[in-house]
CSV table of C-alpha atoms in Angstrom, one decimal:
chain,number,residue,atom,x,y,z
L,1,MET,CA,9.4,120.6,125.8
L,2,ARG,CA,12.1,123.4,124.8
L,3,SER,CA,12.1,126.5,126.6
L,4,LEU,CA,10.7,129.6,125.1
L,5,ARG,CA,14.3,131.0,125.1
L,6,THR,CA,15.6,128.2,123.0
L,7,THR,CA,12.8,128.5,120.3
L,8,LEU,CA,13.6,132.0,120.0
L,9,GLY,CA,17.3,131.6,119.6
L,10,ALA,CA,16.5,128.8,117.0
L,11,ALA,CA,14.5,131.0,115.2
L,12,LEU,CA,16.9,134.0,114.9
L,13,ALA,CA,19.3,131.6,113.8
L,14,ALA,CA,17.4,130.5,111.2
L,15,VAL,CA,16.7,134.2,110.0
L,16,VAL,CA,20.4,134.6,109.9
L,17,LEU,CA,21.0,131.4,107.8
L,18,SER,CA,18.2,132.3,105.6
L,19,ALA,CA,19.9,135.4,104.8
L,20,ALA,CA,23.5,134.3,104.4
L,21,PRO,CA,24.4,133.0,100.5
L,22,ALA,CA,24.1,129.3,100.1
L,23,MET,CA,27.5,127.5,99.4
L,24,ALA,CA,27.2,124.2,96.8
L,25,GLU,CA,28.6,121.1,97.7
L,26,GLY,CA,32.1,120.7,96.9
L,27,GLU,CA,32.9,124.5,96.8
L,28,ASP,CA,35.7,126.0,99.3
L,29,GLY,CA,34.5,127.9,102.2
L,30,GLY,CA,36.0,130.8,104.4
L,31,PHE,CA,38.3,129.1,107.0
L,32,THR,CA,40.5,130.2,110.1
L,33,ILE,CA,44.1,129.3,110.1
L,34,GLY,CA,44.6,127.2,113.1
L,35,ASP,CA,48.4,126.5,113.0
L,36,ALA,CA,50.2,128.9,115.7
L,37,ARG,CA,53.1,129.0,113.4
L,38,ILE,CA,51.5,131.2,110.6
L,39,THR,CA,51.3,134.4,112.3
L,40,GLU,CA,52.0,136.6,109.4
L,41,SER,CA,49.8,134.9,106.3
L,42,SER,CA,51.0,137.2,103.5
L,43,GLY,CA,50.4,135.3,100.2
L,44,LEU,CA,47.3,132.8,99.5
L,45,ALA,CA,47.0,130.8,96.6
L,46,ALA,CA,44.7,127.8,95.9
L,47,SER,CA,46.2,124.4,95.1
L,48,ARG,CA,45.7,122.7,91.6
L,49,ALA,CA,46.6,119.6,92.7
L,50,HIS,CA,44.9,119.5,96.0
L,51,PRO,CA,41.3,120.4,95.8
L,52,GLY,CA,40.5,122.6,98.9
L,53,VAL,CA,44.0,123.3,100.0
L,54,TYR,CA,45.5,126.7,99.8
L,55,TRP,CA,49.1,127.6,100.2
L,56,THR,CA,50.3,130.2,102.4
L,57,HIS,CA,53.5,131.6,104.2
L,58,ASN,CA,55.0,134.1,106.8
L,59,ASP,CA,56.6,137.1,105.7
L,60,GLN,CA,60.0,136.6,108.1
L,61,ASP,CA,60.6,133.1,108.4
L,62,GLY,CA,62.9,130.2,107.0
L,63,PRO,CA,62.2,128.7,103.5
L,64,ARG,CA,59.0,127.3,104.3
L,65,VAL,CA,55.7,127.4,103.1
L,66,PHE,CA,52.4,125.7,104.4
L,67,ALA,CA,49.3,123.7,102.9
L,68,VAL,CA,46.0,124.4,104.7
L,69,ASP,CA,43.1,122.4,104.2
L,70,SER,CA,40.1,125.0,103.8
L,71,ARG,CA,37.7,122.4,105.5
L,72,THR,CA,39.1,122.3,108.7
L,73,GLY,CA,41.8,125.4,109.1
L,74,GLU,CA,44.6,123.0,109.7
L,75,THR,CA,48.0,122.4,108.0
L,76,VAL,CA,48.2,119.3,106.2
L,77,ALA,CA,51.8,119.7,105.1
L,78,THR,CA,55.0,122.1,105.8
L,79,ILE,CA,57.2,122.0,102.7
L,80,THR,CA,60.8,123.3,103.4
L,81,LEU,CA,62.7,124.6,100.5
L,82,ARG,CA,66.2,123.3,99.7
L,83,GLY,CA,68.6,124.7,97.4
L,84,ILE,CA,67.9,128.6,98.1
L,85,GLY,CA,69.3,131.3,100.2
L,86,THR,CA,67.7,132.8,103.5
L,87,PRO,CA,64.6,134.5,102.8
L,88,ARG,CA,64.2,138.2,103.3
L,89,ASP,CA,60.7,139.1,103.2
L,90,MET,CA,58.4,136.6,101.3
L,91,GLU,CA,55.1,138.5,100.3
L,92,ALA,CA,53.4,136.3,97.9
L,93,VAL,CA,52.5,133.0,96.7
L,94,SER,CA,51.3,131.7,93.1
L,95,VAL,CA,50.6,128.4,91.5
L,96,GLY,CA,51.4,128.2,87.6
L,97,PRO,CA,50.2,126.3,85.0
L,98,ASP,CA,53.4,124.3,85.0
L,99,GLY,CA,52.2,122.6,88.3
L,100,ALA,CA,54.8,124.5,90.2
L,101,VAL,CA,54.4,126.8,93.3
L,102,TYR,CA,56.2,130.3,92.9
L,103,VAL,CA,57.0,132.1,96.0
L,104,GLY,CA,57.8,136.0,95.7
L,105,ASP,CA,60.7,137.1,98.4
L,106,ILE,CA,60.0,140.6,96.9
L,107,GLY,CA,59.1,142.8,99.8
L,108,ASP,CA,61.6,145.8,100.8
L,109,ASN,CA,59.9,147.7,103.4
L,110,LEU,CA,62.8,150.6,103.2
L,111,ASP,CA,61.4,151.2,99.3
L,112,GLY,CA,64.5,150.4,97.6
L,113,SER,CA,67.2,149.4,99.9
L,114,TRP,CA,67.7,146.1,97.8
L,115,ASP,CA,69.0,146.2,94.1
L,116,HIS,CA,67.5,142.5,93.6
L,117,VAL,CA,65.0,140.4,95.2
L,118,TRP,CA,63.9,136.7,94.5
L,119,ILE,CA,61.3,134.2,93.3
L,120,TYR,CA,61.3,130.6,94.5
L,121,ARG,CA,60.0,128.0,92.4
L,122,PHE,CA,59.0,124.1,93.4
L,123,PRO,CA,56.8,121.7,92.0
L,124,GLU,CA,53.6,121.0,93.9
L,125,PRO,CA,54.0,117.7,96.0
L,126,LYS,CA,51.8,114.8,94.6
L,127,ARG,CA,51.3,113.9,98.5
L,128,LEU,CA,50.8,116.1,101.0
L,129,ARG,CA,53.3,115.8,104.1
L,130,ASP,CA,55.9,117.6,105.8
L,131,GLN,CA,58.9,117.5,103.5
L,132,THR,CA,61.9,119.0,102.0
L,133,VAL,CA,62.0,119.8,98.3
L,134,ASP,CA,64.6,121.1,95.9
L,135,ALA,CA,63.5,124.6,94.6
L,136,ALA,CA,64.9,126.9,91.8
L,137,GLN,CA,65.8,130.4,92.6
L,138,TYR,CA,65.6,133.5,90.3
L,139,THR,CA,67.1,136.8,90.7
L,140,VAL,CA,64.6,139.7,90.0
L,141,ARG,CA,65.4,143.2,89.1
L,142,TYR,CA,63.6,145.9,88.0
L,143,ALA,CA,64.3,147.7,84.9
L,144,ASP,CA,63.5,151.1,86.6
L,145,GLY,CA,65.1,150.5,89.8
L,146,PRO,CA,64.2,148.8,93.3
L,147,ARG,CA,60.9,148.5,94.3
L,148,ASN,CA,58.8,147.2,97.2
L,149,ALA,CA,56.2,144.6,96.2
L,150,GLU,CA,53.6,142.6,97.9
L,151,ALA,CA,52.0,141.0,95.0
L,152,LEU,CA,53.2,138.2,92.3
L,153,MET,CA,50.9,136.5,90.0
L,154,VAL,CA,51.5,133.8,87.5
L,155,HIS,CA,49.2,134.0,84.4
L,156,PRO,CA,47.5,130.5,84.3
L,157,VAL,CA,47.8,130.2,80.6
L,158,THR,CA,51.3,131.8,79.5
L,159,GLY,CA,53.1,131.0,82.7
L,160,ARG,CA,54.3,134.4,82.7
L,161,VAL,CA,55.2,136.1,86.0
L,162,TYR,CA,54.0,139.6,86.9
L,163,ILE,CA,54.8,141.6,90.3
L,164,ALA,CA,52.8,144.9,91.5
L,165,SER,CA,55.0,147.1,93.5
L,166,LYS,CA,53.7,148.9,96.3
L,167,HIS,CA,53.5,152.5,96.9
L,168,GLU,CA,51.3,154.8,98.7
L,169,ASP,CA,50.9,157.1,95.7
L,170,GLY,CA,50.5,154.1,93.5
L,171,GLY,CA,52.6,151.3,92.1
L,172,GLY,CA,53.6,149.8,89.1
L,173,LEU,CA,52.7,146.4,87.3
L,174,TYR,CA,56.0,144.7,86.2
L,175,GLU,CA,56.2,141.8,83.3
L,176,GLY,CA,58.9,139.2,84.0
L,177,PRO,CA,60.8,137.7,80.8
L,178,ALA,CA,58.6,134.7,79.0
L,179,ARG,CA,60.6,132.2,80.6
L,180,LEU,CA,62.7,133.1,84.2
L,181,SER,CA,66.4,131.9,84.1
L,182,ALA,CA,68.2,130.9,87.1
L,183,SER,CA,71.6,131.7,85.7
L,184,GLY,CA,71.3,135.3,85.4
L,185,PRO,CA,69.1,138.2,86.9
L,186,ASN,CA,65.4,138.4,85.4
L,187,VAL,CA,64.6,142.0,84.5
L,188,PHE,CA,61.2,142.9,84.9
L,189,ARG,CA,59.5,145.9,82.8
L,190,ARG,CA,56.7,148.1,83.9
L,191,VAL,CA,53.7,147.5,81.8
L,192,GLY,CA,51.0,149.6,83.9
L,193,GLU,CA,50.1,151.9,86.5
L,194,VAL,CA,48.2,150.2,89.8
L,195,PRO,CA,47.1,151.6,93.1
L,196,TRP,CA,48.2,150.8,96.5
L,197,VAL,CA,48.4,146.9,96.0
L,198,THR,CA,49.3,144.1,99.0
L,199,ASP,CA,48.3,141.1,96.7
L,200,GLY,CA,46.8,139.9,93.5
L,201,ALA,CA,45.6,136.9,91.5
L,202,PHE,CA,44.7,135.9,88.0
L,203,SER,CA,41.3,134.3,87.4
L,204,PRO,CA,41.7,130.5,86.3
L,205,ASP,CA,40.9,131.4,82.9
L,206,GLY,CA,43.3,134.3,82.8
L,207,GLY,CA,40.8,136.6,81.4
L,208,GLU,CA,41.0,138.8,84.8
L,209,LEU,CA,43.4,140.2,87.1
L,210,VAL,CA,42.4,141.1,90.8
L,211,LEU,CA,44.5,143.1,92.7
L,212,ARG,CA,43.5,144.2,96.5
L,213,GLY,CA,44.7,146.6,98.6
L,214,TYR,CA,43.9,147.6,102.5
L,215,PHE,CA,40.5,148.7,101.8
L,216,SER,CA,39.5,147.9,98.5
L,217,ALA,CA,40.0,145.3,95.6
L,218,ARG,CA,39.4,145.8,91.9
L,219,ALA,CA,39.5,143.3,89.0
L,220,TYR,CA,41.0,144.4,85.4
L,221,ALA,CA,39.9,142.7,82.1
L,222,TRP,CA,43.2,141.1,80.8
L,223,LYS,CA,44.0,141.0,77.3
L,224,ASP,CA,47.0,140.5,75.4
L,225,GLY,CA,49.5,140.3,78.2
L,226,ARG,CA,48.0,144.0,79.6
L,227,PRO,CA,45.4,145.1,82.3
L,228,GLY,CA,42.0,146.9,80.6
L,229,ALA,CA,38.8,147.8,82.0
L,230,GLU,CA,38.4,147.8,85.7
L,231,LYS,CA,35.8,147.2,88.1
L,232,ARG,CA,35.3,147.5,91.7
L,233,LEU,CA,34.9,144.5,93.9
L,234,ASN,CA,33.4,143.5,97.3
L,235,ALA,CA,36.2,143.1,99.7
L,236,PRO,CA,36.1,142.3,103.5
L,237,ILE,CA,37.3,144.6,106.0
L,238,GLN,CA,40.2,142.8,108.0
L,239,ARG,CA,42.5,143.6,110.7
L,240,GLN,CA,45.3,143.7,108.1
L,241,SER,CA,44.3,143.0,104.4
L,242,GLU,CA,47.3,141.1,103.0
L,243,SER,CA,46.1,138.4,100.5
L,244,VAL,CA,43.8,137.3,97.7
L,245,THR,CA,43.5,134.3,95.4
L,246,TYR,CA,40.4,132.7,93.2
L,247,THR,CA,39.1,129.7,94.1
L,248,VAL,CA,40.1,126.7,91.6
L,249,ASP,CA,36.4,127.0,90.0
L,250,GLY,CA,36.7,130.6,89.5
L,251,LYS,CA,33.2,131.4,91.3
L,252,ALA,CA,34.8,133.2,94.5
L,253,LEU,CA,37.7,135.2,95.7
L,254,MET,CA,39.4,134.2,99.0
L,255,TYR,CA,40.7,137.0,100.9
L,256,GLY,CA,43.4,136.6,104.0
L,257,SER,CA,44.8,138.4,106.6
L,258,GLU,CA,47.7,138.5,108.9
L,259,GLY,CA,47.8,137.7,112.7
L,260,THR,CA,47.5,134.6,114.7
L,261,ARG,CA,44.4,132.6,113.8
L,262,SER,CA,43.5,134.7,110.8
L,263,GLU,CA,40.5,134.3,108.9
L,264,VAL,CA,40.3,133.9,105.2
L,265,VAL,CA,37.0,135.1,104.0
L,266,ARG,CA,35.2,133.7,100.6
L,267,VAL,CA,33.4,136.5,98.7
L,268,PRO,CA,31.3,135.0,95.9
L,269,LEU,CA,31.9,136.8,92.7
L,270,GLU,CA,28.5,136.6,91.1
L,271,GLY,CA,26.8,139.9,91.1
L,272,ASP,CA,29.9,141.1,93.0
L,273,ALA,CA,31.1,143.8,90.4
L,274,ARG,CA,29.8,147.1,90.5
L,275,PRO,CA,31.2,150.1,88.6
L,276,ALA,CA,34.4,152.0,89.7
L,277,PRO,CA,34.1,155.6,90.7
L,278,GLY,CA,36.6,158.3,89.5
L,279,ARG,CA,40.5,157.9,90.5
L,280,GLY,CA,41.1,158.9,94.2
L,281,PRO,CA,44.1,159.9,96.1
L,282,GLY,CA,46.7,156.9,96.2
L,283,GLY,CA,45.1,154.6,93.6
L,284,SER,CA,42.4,154.4,91.0
L,285,GLY,CA,39.2,155.0,93.0
L,286,SER,CA,38.2,155.6,96.6
L,287,PRO,CA,38.1,152.4,98.7
L,288,ALA,CA,34.5,150.7,98.9
L,289,PRO,CA,32.1,152.0,101.7
L,290,ALA,CA,33.0,149.4,104.5
L,291,SER,CA,30.7,148.3,107.2
L,292,PRO,CA,32.4,148.8,110.4
L,293,GLY,CA,33.5,146.0,113.0
L,294,GLY,CA,35.3,142.7,112.0
L,295,ASP,CA,35.7,140.6,109.0
L,296,GLY,CA,32.9,140.4,106.2
L,297,ALA,CA,32.2,141.6,103.0
L,298,THR,CA,31.4,145.3,102.0
L,299,GLY,CA,28.7,146.4,99.7
L,300,ASP,CA,24.9,146.0,99.0
L,301,GLY,CA,24.9,142.2,99.6
L,302,ASP,CA,25.9,142.7,103.2
L,303,ALA,CA,23.5,145.7,103.6
L,304,THR,CA,20.7,143.2,102.7
L,305,VAL,CA,21.9,140.4,105.0
L,306,GLY,CA,22.1,142.6,107.6
L,307,ALA,CA,18.6,144.3,107.2
L,308,LEU,CA,17.2,140.9,107.1
L,309,VAL,CA,18.7,139.9,110.4
L,310,LEU,CA,18.0,143.2,112.1
L,311,ALA,CA,14.3,142.8,111.1
L,312,GLY,CA,14.4,139.0,112.3
L,313,ALA,CA,15.8,139.7,115.6
L,314,ALA,CA,13.2,142.9,116.0
L,315,ALA,CA,10.4,140.7,115.2
L,316,LEU,CA,11.8,137.9,117.5
L,317,ALA,CA,12.4,140.5,120.5
L,318,LEU,CA,8.7,141.9,120.1
L,319,LEU,CA,7.3,138.5,120.3
L,320,TRP,CA,9.6,137.8,123.6
L,321,ARG,CA,7.8,141.0,125.1
L,322,ARG,CA,4.7,139.8,124.3
L,323,VAL,CA,5.1,136.7,125.8
L,324,ARG,CA,6.4,138.1,128.9
L,325,ARG,CA,4.0,140.6,129.5
L,326,PRO,CA,1.6,140.3,132.7
L,327,ARG,CA,-1.6,138.7,132.1
L,328,GLY,CA,-4.8,140.2,133.2
């Protein structure tokens, strides 16, 4: 017969599991990146050709990207890019409607020391295995001068490339030409204002743009090539909030972080949005209230889960004390 401690442990686990949101079969879940080579996962993009696989890369690295299986957290392919120069600061990755992967070598921590940055593009491999592929290299310049940036987004319908610059007082959203040219500089022009941004992604239908920073994330309605009404989203608190992408089905956002064995946290979108507050310092609103401690989404949903878990734990503790009470 099972011990009382085992029974109580199982009951507490049942409380926790019942409080957690259910995930439908076939949906991508959160995962931990197991590859010891990936220590600075700065960009994240869901593969269109390989369900459940996510592209990522390091900041300071050679010309390579990694395909990670969300079911196991293991790297299933390392893709080395041929035909490009030495990357300086790769910060973002996105998958376009042309079936190609776009990598943004767009970081500039000195805020304007480089008069140009680069975008690399290669077709998603049909077979996932370690391989070297030919890549195109595009030179990027900003119409209003050099910028530091960490977010690159390819619109899933038009294929147009956008970059969000990063600055503590707020950055800009930049639009690239209708088609990138490998023969000359591609001038990106400012089309909107954004808060402090570390990554961004378009929804699979192209109707929404999500931008995340270190402490918050926001969604913008996307219409006629411009951001519109915004809403604040639940976002996890991570040790270094770096990346975001939609799942291919558009039902959730996947938030990534830097560091060895970094976690990618899945946050469902249904019921996630809430009205944005007034404009705050350094962006378009104050950060969402964050629950202290490790990874996990902020917001009312977590408060409900936490309350259920605490209530269950309290009930089980009371039961334990009653059982342990001396008889007589």
